[in-house]
Coordinates of N, CA and C in Angstrom, one line a residue:
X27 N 55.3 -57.7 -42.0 CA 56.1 -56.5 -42.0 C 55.2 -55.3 -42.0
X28 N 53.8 -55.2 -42.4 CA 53.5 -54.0 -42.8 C 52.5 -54.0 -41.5
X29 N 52.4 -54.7 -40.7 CA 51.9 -54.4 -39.3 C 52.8 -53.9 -38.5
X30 N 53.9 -54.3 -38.4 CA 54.7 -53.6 -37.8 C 55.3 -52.3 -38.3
X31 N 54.9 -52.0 -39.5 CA 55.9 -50.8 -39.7 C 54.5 -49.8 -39.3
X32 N 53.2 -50.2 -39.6 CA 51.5 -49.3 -39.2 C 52.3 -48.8 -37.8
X33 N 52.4 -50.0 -37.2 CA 52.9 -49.8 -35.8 C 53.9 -48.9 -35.1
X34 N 54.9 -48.6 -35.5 CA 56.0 -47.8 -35.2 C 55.9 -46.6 -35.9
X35 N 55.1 -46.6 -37.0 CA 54.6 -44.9 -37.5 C 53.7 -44.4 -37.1
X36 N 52.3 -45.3 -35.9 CA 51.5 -44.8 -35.4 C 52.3 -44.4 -33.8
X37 N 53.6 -45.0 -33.2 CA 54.2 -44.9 -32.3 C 55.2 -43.7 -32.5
X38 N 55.6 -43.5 -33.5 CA 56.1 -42.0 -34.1 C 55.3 -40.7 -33.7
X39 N 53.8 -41.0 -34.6 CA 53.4 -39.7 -34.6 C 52.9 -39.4 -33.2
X40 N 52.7 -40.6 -32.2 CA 52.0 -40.0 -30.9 C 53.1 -39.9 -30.1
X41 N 53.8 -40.2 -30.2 CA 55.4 -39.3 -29.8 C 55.4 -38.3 -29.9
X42 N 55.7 -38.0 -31.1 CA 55.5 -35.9 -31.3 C 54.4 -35.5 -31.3
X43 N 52.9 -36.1 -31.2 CA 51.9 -35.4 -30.5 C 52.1 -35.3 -29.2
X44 N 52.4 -35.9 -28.4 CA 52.4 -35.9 -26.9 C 54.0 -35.1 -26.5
X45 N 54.8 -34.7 -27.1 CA 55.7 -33.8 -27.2 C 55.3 -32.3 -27.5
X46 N 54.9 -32.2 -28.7 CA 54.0 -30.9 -28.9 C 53.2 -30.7 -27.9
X47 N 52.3 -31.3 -27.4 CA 51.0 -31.2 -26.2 C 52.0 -30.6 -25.1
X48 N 53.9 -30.9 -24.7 CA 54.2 -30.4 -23.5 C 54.8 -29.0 -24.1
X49 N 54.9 -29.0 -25.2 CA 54.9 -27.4 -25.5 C 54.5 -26.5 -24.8
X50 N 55.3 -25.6 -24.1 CA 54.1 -24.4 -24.0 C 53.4 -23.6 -25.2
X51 N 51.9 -22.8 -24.5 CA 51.5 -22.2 -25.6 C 52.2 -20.9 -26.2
X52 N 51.8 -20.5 -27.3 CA 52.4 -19.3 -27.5 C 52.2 -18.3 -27.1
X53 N 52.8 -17.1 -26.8 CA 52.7 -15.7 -25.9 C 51.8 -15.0 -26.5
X54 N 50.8 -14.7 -25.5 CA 50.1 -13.7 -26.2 C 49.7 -12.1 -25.6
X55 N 50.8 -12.2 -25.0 CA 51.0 -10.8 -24.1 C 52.7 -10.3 -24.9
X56 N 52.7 -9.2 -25.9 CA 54.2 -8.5 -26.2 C 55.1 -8.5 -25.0
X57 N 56.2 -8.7 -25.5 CA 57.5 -9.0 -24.6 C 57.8 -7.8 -23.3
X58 N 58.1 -6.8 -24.4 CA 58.3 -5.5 -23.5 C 56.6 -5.6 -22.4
X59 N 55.5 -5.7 -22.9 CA 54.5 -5.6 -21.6 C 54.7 -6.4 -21.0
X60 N 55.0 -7.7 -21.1 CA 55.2 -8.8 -19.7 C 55.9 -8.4 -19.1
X61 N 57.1 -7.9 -19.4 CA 58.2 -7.7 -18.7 C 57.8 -6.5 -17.9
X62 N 57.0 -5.6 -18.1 CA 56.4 -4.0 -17.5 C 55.5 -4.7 -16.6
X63 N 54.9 -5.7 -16.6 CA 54.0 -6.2 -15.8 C 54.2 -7.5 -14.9
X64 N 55.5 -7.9 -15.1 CA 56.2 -9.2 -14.1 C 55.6 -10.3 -14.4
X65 N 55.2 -10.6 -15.7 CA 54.3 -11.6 -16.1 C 55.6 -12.5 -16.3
X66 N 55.9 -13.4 -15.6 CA 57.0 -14.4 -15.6 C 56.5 -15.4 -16.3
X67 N 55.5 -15.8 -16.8 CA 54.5 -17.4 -17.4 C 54.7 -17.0 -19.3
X68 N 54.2 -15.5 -19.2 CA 54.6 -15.0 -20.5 C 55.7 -14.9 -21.4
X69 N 56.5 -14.6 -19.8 CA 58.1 -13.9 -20.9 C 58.5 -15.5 -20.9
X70 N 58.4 -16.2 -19.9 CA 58.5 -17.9 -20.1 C 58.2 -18.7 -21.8
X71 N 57.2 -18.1 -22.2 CA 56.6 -18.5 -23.2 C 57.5 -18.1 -24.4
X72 N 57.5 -16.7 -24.1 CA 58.7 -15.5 -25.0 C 60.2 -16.3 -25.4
X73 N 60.8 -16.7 -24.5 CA 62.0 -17.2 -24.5 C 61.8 -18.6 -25.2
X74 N 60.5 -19.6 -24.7 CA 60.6 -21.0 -25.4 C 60.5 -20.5 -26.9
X75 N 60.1 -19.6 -27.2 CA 59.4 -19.2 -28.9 C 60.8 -18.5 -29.4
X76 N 61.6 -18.4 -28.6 CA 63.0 -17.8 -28.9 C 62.5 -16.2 -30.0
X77 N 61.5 -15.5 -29.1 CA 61.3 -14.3 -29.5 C 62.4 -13.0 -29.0
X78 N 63.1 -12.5 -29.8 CA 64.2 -11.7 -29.7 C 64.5 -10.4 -28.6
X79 N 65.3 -11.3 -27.5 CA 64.9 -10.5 -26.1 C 66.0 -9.4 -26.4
X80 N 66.4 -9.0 -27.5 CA 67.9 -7.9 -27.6 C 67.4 -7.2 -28.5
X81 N 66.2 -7.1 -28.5 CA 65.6 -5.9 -29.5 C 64.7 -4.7 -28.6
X82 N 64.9 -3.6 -29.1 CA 64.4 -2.7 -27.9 C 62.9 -2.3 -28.2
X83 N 62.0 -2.0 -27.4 CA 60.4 -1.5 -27.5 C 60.6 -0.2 -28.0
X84 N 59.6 0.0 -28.4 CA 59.0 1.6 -28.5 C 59.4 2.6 -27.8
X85 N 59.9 2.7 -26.8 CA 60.0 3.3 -25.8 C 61.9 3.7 -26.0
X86 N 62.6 2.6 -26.8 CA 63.9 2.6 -26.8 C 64.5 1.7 -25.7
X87 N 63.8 1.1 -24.8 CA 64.4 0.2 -23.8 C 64.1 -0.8 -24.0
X88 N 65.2 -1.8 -23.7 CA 65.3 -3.2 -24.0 C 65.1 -4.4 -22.8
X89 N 64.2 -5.5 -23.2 CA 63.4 -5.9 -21.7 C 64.6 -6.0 -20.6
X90 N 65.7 -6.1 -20.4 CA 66.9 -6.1 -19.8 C 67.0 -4.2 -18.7
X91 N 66.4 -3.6 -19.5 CA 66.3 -2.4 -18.8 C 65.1 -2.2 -18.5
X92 N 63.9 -2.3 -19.0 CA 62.9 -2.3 -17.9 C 62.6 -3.6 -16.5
X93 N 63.0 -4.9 -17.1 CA 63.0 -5.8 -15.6 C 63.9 -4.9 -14.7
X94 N 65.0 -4.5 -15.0 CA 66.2 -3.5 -13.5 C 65.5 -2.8 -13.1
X95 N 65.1 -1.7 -14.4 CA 64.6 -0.3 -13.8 C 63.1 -0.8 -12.2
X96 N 62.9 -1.4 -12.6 CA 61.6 -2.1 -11.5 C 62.1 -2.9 -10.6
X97 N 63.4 -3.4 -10.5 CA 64.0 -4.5 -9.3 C 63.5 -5.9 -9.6
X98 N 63.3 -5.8 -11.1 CA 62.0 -7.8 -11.2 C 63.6 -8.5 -11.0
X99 N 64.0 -8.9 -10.3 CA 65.8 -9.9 -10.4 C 65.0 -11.1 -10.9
X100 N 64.2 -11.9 -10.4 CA 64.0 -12.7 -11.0 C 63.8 -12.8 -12.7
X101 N 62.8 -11.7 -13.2 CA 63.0 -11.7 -14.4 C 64.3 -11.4 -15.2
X102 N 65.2 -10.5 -14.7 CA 66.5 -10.0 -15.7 C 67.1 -11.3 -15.1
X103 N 67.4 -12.3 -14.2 CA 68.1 -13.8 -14.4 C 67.5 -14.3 -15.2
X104 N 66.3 -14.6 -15.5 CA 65.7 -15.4 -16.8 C 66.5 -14.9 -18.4
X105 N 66.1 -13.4 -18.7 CA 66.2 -13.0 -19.5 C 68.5 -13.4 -19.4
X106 N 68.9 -13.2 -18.5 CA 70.0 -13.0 -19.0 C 70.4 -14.5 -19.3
X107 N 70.1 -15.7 -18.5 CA 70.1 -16.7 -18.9 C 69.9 -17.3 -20.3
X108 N 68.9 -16.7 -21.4 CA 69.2 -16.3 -22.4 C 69.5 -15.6 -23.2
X109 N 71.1 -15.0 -23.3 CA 71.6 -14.6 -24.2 C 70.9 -12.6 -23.8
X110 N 70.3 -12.0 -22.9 CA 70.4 -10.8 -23.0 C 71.9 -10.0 -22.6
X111 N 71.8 -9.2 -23.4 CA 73.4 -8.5 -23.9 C 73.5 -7.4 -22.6
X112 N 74.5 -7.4 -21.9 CA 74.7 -6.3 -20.8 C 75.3 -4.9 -20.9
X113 N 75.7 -4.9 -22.2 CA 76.4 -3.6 -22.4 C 75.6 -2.7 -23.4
X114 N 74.4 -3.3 -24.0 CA 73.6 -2.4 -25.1 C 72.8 -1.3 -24.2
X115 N 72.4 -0.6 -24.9 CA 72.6 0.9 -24.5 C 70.9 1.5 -25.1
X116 N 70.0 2.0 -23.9 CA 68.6 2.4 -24.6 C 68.3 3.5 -25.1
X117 N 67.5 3.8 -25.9 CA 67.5 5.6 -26.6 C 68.3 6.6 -25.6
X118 N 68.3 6.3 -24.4 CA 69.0 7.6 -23.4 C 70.6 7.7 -23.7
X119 N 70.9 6.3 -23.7 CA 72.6 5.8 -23.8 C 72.6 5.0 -22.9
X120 N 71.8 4.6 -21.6 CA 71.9 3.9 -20.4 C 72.4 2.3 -20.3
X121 N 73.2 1.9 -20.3 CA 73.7 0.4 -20.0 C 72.6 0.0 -18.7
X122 N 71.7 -1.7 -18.8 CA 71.1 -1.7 -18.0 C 71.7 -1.5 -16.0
X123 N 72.5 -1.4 -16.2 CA 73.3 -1.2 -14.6 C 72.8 0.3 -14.5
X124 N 73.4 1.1 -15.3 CA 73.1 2.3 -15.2 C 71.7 2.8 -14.8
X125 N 70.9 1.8 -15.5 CA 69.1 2.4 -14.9 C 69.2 1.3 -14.1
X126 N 69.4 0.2 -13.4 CA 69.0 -0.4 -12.5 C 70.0 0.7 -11.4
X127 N 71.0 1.1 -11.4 CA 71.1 2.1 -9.9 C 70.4 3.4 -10.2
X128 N 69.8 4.1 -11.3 CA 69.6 5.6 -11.4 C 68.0 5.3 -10.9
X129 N 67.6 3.9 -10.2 CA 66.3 3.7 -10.1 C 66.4 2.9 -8.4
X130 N 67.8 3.5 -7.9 CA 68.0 2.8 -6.7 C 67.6 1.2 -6.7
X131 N 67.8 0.5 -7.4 CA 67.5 -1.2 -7.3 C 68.9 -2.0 -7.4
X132 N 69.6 -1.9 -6.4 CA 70.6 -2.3 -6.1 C 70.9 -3.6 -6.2
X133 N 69.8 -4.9 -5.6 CA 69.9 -6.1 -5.8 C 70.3 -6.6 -7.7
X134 N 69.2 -5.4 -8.4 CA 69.3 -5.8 -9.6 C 70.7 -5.5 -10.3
X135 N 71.1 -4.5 -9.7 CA 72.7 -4.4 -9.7 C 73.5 -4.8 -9.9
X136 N 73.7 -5.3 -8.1 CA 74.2 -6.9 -8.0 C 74.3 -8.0 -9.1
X137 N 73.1 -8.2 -9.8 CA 73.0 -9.3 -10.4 C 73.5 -9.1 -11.7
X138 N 73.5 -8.0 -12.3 CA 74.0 -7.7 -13.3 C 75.4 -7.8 -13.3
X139 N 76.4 -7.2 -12.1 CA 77.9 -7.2 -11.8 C 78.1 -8.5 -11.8
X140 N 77.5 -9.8 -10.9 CA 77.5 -10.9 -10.8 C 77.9 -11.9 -12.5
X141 N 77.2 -10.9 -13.4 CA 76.9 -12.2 -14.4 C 77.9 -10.9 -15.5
X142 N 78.3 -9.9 -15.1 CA 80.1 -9.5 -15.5 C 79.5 -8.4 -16.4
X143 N 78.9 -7.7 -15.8 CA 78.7 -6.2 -16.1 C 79.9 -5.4 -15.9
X144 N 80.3 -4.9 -16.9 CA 81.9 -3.8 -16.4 C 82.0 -2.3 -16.5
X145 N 80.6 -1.7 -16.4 CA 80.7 -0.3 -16.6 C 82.1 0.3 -15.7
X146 N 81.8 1.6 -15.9 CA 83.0 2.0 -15.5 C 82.1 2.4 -14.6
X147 N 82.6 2.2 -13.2 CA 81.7 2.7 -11.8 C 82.1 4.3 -11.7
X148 N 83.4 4.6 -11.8 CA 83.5 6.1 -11.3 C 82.5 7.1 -12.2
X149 N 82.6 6.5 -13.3 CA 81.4 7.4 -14.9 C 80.5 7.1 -14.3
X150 N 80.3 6.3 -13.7 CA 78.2 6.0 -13.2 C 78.1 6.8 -12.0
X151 N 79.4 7.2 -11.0 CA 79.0 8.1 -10.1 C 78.4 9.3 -10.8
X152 N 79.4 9.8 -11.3 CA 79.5 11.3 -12.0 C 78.3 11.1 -12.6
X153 N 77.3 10.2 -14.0 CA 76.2 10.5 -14.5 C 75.2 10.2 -13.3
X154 N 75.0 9.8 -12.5 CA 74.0 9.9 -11.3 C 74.3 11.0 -10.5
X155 N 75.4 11.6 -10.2 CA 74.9 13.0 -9.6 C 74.4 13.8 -10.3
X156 N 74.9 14.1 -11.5 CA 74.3 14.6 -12.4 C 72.6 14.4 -13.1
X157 N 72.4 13.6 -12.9 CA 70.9 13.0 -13.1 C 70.0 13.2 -11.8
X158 N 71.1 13.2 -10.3 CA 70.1 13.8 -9.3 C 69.9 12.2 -8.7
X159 N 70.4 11.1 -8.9 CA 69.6 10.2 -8.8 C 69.9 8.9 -8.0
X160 N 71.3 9.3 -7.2 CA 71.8 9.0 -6.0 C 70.9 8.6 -4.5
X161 N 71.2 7.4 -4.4 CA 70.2 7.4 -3.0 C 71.7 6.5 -1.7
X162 N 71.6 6.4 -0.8 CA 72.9 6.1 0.0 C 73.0 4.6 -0.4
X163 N 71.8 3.5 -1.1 CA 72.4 1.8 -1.6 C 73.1 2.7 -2.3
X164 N 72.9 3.5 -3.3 CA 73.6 3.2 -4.9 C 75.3 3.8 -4.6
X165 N 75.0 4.8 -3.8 CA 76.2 5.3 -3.3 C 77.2 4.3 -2.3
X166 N 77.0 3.3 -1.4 CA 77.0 2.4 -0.9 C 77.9 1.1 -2.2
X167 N 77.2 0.9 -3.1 CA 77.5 -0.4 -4.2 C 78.5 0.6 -4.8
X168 N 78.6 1.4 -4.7 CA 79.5 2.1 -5.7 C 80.7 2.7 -5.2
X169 N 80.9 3.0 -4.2 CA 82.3 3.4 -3.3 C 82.4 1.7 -2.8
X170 N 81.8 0.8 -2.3 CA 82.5 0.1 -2.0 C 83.2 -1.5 -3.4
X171 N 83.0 -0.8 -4.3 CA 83.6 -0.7 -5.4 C 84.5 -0.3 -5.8
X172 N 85.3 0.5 -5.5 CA 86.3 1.3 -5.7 C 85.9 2.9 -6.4
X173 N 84.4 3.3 -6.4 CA 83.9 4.6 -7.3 C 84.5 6.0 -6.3
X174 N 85.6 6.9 -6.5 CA 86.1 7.8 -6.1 C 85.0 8.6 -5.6
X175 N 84.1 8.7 -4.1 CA 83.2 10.0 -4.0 C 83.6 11.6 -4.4
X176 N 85.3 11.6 -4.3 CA 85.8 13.3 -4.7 C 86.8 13.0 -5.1
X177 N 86.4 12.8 -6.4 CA 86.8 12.3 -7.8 C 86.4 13.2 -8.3
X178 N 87.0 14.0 -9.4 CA 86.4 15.5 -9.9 C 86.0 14.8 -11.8
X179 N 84.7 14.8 -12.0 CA 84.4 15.1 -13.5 C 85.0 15.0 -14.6
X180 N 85.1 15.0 -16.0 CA 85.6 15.6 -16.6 C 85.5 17.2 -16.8
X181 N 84.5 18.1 -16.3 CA 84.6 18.8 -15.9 C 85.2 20.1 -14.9
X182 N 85.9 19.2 -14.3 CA 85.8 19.6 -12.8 C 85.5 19.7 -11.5
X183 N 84.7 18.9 -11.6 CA 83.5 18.7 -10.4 C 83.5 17.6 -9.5
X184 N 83.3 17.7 -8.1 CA 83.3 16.3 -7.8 C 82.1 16.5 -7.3
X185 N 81.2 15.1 -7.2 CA 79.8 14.9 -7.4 C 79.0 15.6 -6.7
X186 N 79.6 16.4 -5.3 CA 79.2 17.4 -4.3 C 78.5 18.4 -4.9
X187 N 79.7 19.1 -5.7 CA 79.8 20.0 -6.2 C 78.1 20.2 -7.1
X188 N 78.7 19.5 -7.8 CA 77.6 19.1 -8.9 C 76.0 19.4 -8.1
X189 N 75.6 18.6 -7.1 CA 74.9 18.4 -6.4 C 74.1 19.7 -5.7
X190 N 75.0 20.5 -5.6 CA 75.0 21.8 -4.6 C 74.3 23.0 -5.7
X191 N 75.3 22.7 -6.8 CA 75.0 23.5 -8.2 C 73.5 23.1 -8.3
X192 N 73.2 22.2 -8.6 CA 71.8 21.7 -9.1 C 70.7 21.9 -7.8
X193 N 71.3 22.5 -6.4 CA 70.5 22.9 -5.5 C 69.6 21.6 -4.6
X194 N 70.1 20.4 -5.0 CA 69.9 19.0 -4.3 C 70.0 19.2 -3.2
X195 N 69.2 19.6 -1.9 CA 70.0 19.3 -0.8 C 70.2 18.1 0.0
X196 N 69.4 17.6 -0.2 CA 69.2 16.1 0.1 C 69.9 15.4 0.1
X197 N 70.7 14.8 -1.4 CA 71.5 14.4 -2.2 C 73.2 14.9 -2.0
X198 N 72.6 16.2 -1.9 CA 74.1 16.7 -1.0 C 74.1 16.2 0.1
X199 N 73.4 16.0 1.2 CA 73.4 15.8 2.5 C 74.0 14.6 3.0
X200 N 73.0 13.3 1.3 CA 73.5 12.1 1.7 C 75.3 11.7 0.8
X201 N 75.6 13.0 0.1 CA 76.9 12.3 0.2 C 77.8 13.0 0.6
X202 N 77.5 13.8 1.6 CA 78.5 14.7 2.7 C 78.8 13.6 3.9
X203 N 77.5 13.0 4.3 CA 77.5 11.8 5.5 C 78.2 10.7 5.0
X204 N 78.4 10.2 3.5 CA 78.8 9.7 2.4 C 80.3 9.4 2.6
X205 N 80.8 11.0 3.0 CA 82.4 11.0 2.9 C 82.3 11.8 1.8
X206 N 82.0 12.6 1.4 CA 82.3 13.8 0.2 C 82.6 14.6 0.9
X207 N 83.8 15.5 0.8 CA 84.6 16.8 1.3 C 83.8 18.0 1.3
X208 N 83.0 18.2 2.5 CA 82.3 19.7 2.2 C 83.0 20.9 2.2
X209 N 84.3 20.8 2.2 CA 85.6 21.7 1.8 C 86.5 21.6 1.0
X210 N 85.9 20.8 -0.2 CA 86.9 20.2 -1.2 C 86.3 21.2 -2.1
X211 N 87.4 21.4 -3.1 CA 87.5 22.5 -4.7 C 87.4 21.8 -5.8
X212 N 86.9 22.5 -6.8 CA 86.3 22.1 -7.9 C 87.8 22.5 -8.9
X213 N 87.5 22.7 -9.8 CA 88.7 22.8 -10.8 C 89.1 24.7 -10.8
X214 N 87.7 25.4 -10.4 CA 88.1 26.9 -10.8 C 88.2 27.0 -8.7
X215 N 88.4 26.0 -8.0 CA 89.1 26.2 -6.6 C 87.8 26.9 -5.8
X216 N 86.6 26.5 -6.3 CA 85.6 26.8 -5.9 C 84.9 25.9 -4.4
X217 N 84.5 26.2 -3.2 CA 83.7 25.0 -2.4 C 82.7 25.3 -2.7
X218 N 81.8 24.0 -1.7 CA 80.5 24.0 -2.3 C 79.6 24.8 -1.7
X219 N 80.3 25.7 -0.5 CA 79.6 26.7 0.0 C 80.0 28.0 -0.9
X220 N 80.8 28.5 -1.7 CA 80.9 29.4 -2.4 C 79.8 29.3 -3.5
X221 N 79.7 27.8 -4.0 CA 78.7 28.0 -4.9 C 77.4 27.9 -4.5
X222 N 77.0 27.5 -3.4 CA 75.4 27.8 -3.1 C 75.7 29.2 -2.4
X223 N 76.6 30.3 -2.3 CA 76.4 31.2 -2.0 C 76.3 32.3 -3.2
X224 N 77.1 31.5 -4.1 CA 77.1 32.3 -5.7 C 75.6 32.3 -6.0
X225 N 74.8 31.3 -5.8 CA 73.3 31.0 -5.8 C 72.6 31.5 -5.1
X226 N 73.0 32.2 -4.1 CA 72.0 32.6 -3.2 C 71.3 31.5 -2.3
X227 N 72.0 30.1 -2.5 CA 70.8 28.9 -2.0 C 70.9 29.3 -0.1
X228 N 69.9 29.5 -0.1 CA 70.3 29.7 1.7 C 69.8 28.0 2.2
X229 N 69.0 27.4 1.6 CA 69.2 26.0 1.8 C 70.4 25.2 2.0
X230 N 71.0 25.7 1.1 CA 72.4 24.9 1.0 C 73.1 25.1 1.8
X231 N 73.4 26.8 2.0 CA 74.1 27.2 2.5 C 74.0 27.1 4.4
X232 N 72.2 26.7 4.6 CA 72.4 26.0 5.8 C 73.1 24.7 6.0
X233 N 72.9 23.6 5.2 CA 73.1 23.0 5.1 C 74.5 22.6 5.1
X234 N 75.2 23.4 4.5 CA 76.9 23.3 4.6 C 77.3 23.9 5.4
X235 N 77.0 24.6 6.2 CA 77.6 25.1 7.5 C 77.1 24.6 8.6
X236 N 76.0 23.8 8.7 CA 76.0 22.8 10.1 C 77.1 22.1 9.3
X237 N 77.9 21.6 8.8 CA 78.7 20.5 8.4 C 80.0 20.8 8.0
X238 N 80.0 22.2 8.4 CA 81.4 22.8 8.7 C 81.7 23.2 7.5
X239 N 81.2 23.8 6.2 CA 81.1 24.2 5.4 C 82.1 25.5 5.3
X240 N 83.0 26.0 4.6 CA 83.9 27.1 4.4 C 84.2 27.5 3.2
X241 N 84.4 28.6 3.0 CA 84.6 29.5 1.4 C 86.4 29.5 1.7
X242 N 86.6 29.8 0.3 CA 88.2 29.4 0.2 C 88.8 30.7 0.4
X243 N 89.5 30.4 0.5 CA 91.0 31.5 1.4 C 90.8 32.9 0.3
X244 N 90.2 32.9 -0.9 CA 90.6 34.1 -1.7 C 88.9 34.2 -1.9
X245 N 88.0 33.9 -1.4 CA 86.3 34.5 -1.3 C 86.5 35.8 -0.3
X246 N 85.6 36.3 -0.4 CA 85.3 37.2 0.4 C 83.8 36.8 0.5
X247 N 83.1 37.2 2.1 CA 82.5 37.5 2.7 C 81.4 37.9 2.4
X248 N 80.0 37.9 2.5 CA 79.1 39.2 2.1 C 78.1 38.7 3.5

């Protein structure tokens, strides 16, 4: 009996030595820097050590928003695979969808909607014109979503507007070609040529009158 039992406890322990041996090693690169550096072997390591991918860096962002903010898709499907949270929010307030479009990375987007991200699309228009940070994908993933382009703010504003104000002309340009109303009114019944003329922007104000740009019925002239 007691050869056999030597036997099956020395057949034990080289079991779980040769188990442990397929371990991976432990990470020795911080989470948040793999993830800044696309180190997929590391954050691999991260997740077998079930090191806490829902806790945010130094920085206030959580690896879930720096893989988007950079387009890593491969990395934010690992990370979401396990257990990263889609609606937590980094020192700014940003839900990761929010910085994966305010960084134009639209596939990463995608991926996030895919695995049932539900921001409110029309709020993410309005805080990206506002942030300036509209490019024609994000504008694209997001009207053909249902996101209202002259949809007025809780302010008043529809994202034009906004845009014109903040002297963007770019930005205006691309969501005039967009389908944004370059003769639509804000809440005080303002266009967006009154207000780049309230500004003095003569940028704008080129810019909205190649595009048929007009001041409202009760402006006057200068």
């Amino acid at each position: 009996m007691m050869p056999l039992f030597r036997a099956l406890l020395i057949a034990l322990i080289t079991a779980g030595l040769l188990s442990a041996c397929d371990d991976p090693p432990q990470p020795t690169v911080n989470l948040h820097r793999a993830v800044q550096i696309g180190d997929l072997d590391q954050i691999k390591r991260h997740l077998f050590w079930k090191t806490d991918i829902n806790r945010p860096g130094p920085d206030g962002n959580y690896p879930l928003h720096v893989a988007v903010s950079q387009g890593r898709v491969a990395i934010a499907r690992e990370l979401l695979k396990h257990g990263a949270q889609l609606d937590v929010r980094n020192a700014q307030g940003r839900t990761p969808l929010h910085v994966a479009l305010a960084n134009g990375k639209v596939p990463a987007a995608e991926l996030l909607r895919e695995h049932g991200a539900d921001d409110d699309l029309q709020r993410l228009l309005f805080a990206l014109a506002e942030e300036q940070t509209l490019d024609r994908d994000t504008l694209e993933f997001l009207t053909s979503r249902g996101a209202d382009i002259n949809a007025r703010n809780p302010q008043g504003q529809p994202p034009v507007h906004t845009l014109v104000e903040a002297g963007d002309v770019k930005l205006a340009k691309h969501l005039i070609n967009a389908g944004a109303e370059v003769n639509g009114t804000d809440a005080s019944g303002r266009t967006p040529l009154e207000i780049a003329a309230q500004q003095d922007d003569r940028a704008m104000i080129t810019l909205l009158e190649q595009y048929g740009g007009t001041r409202g019925a009760g402006s006057r002239d200068e």
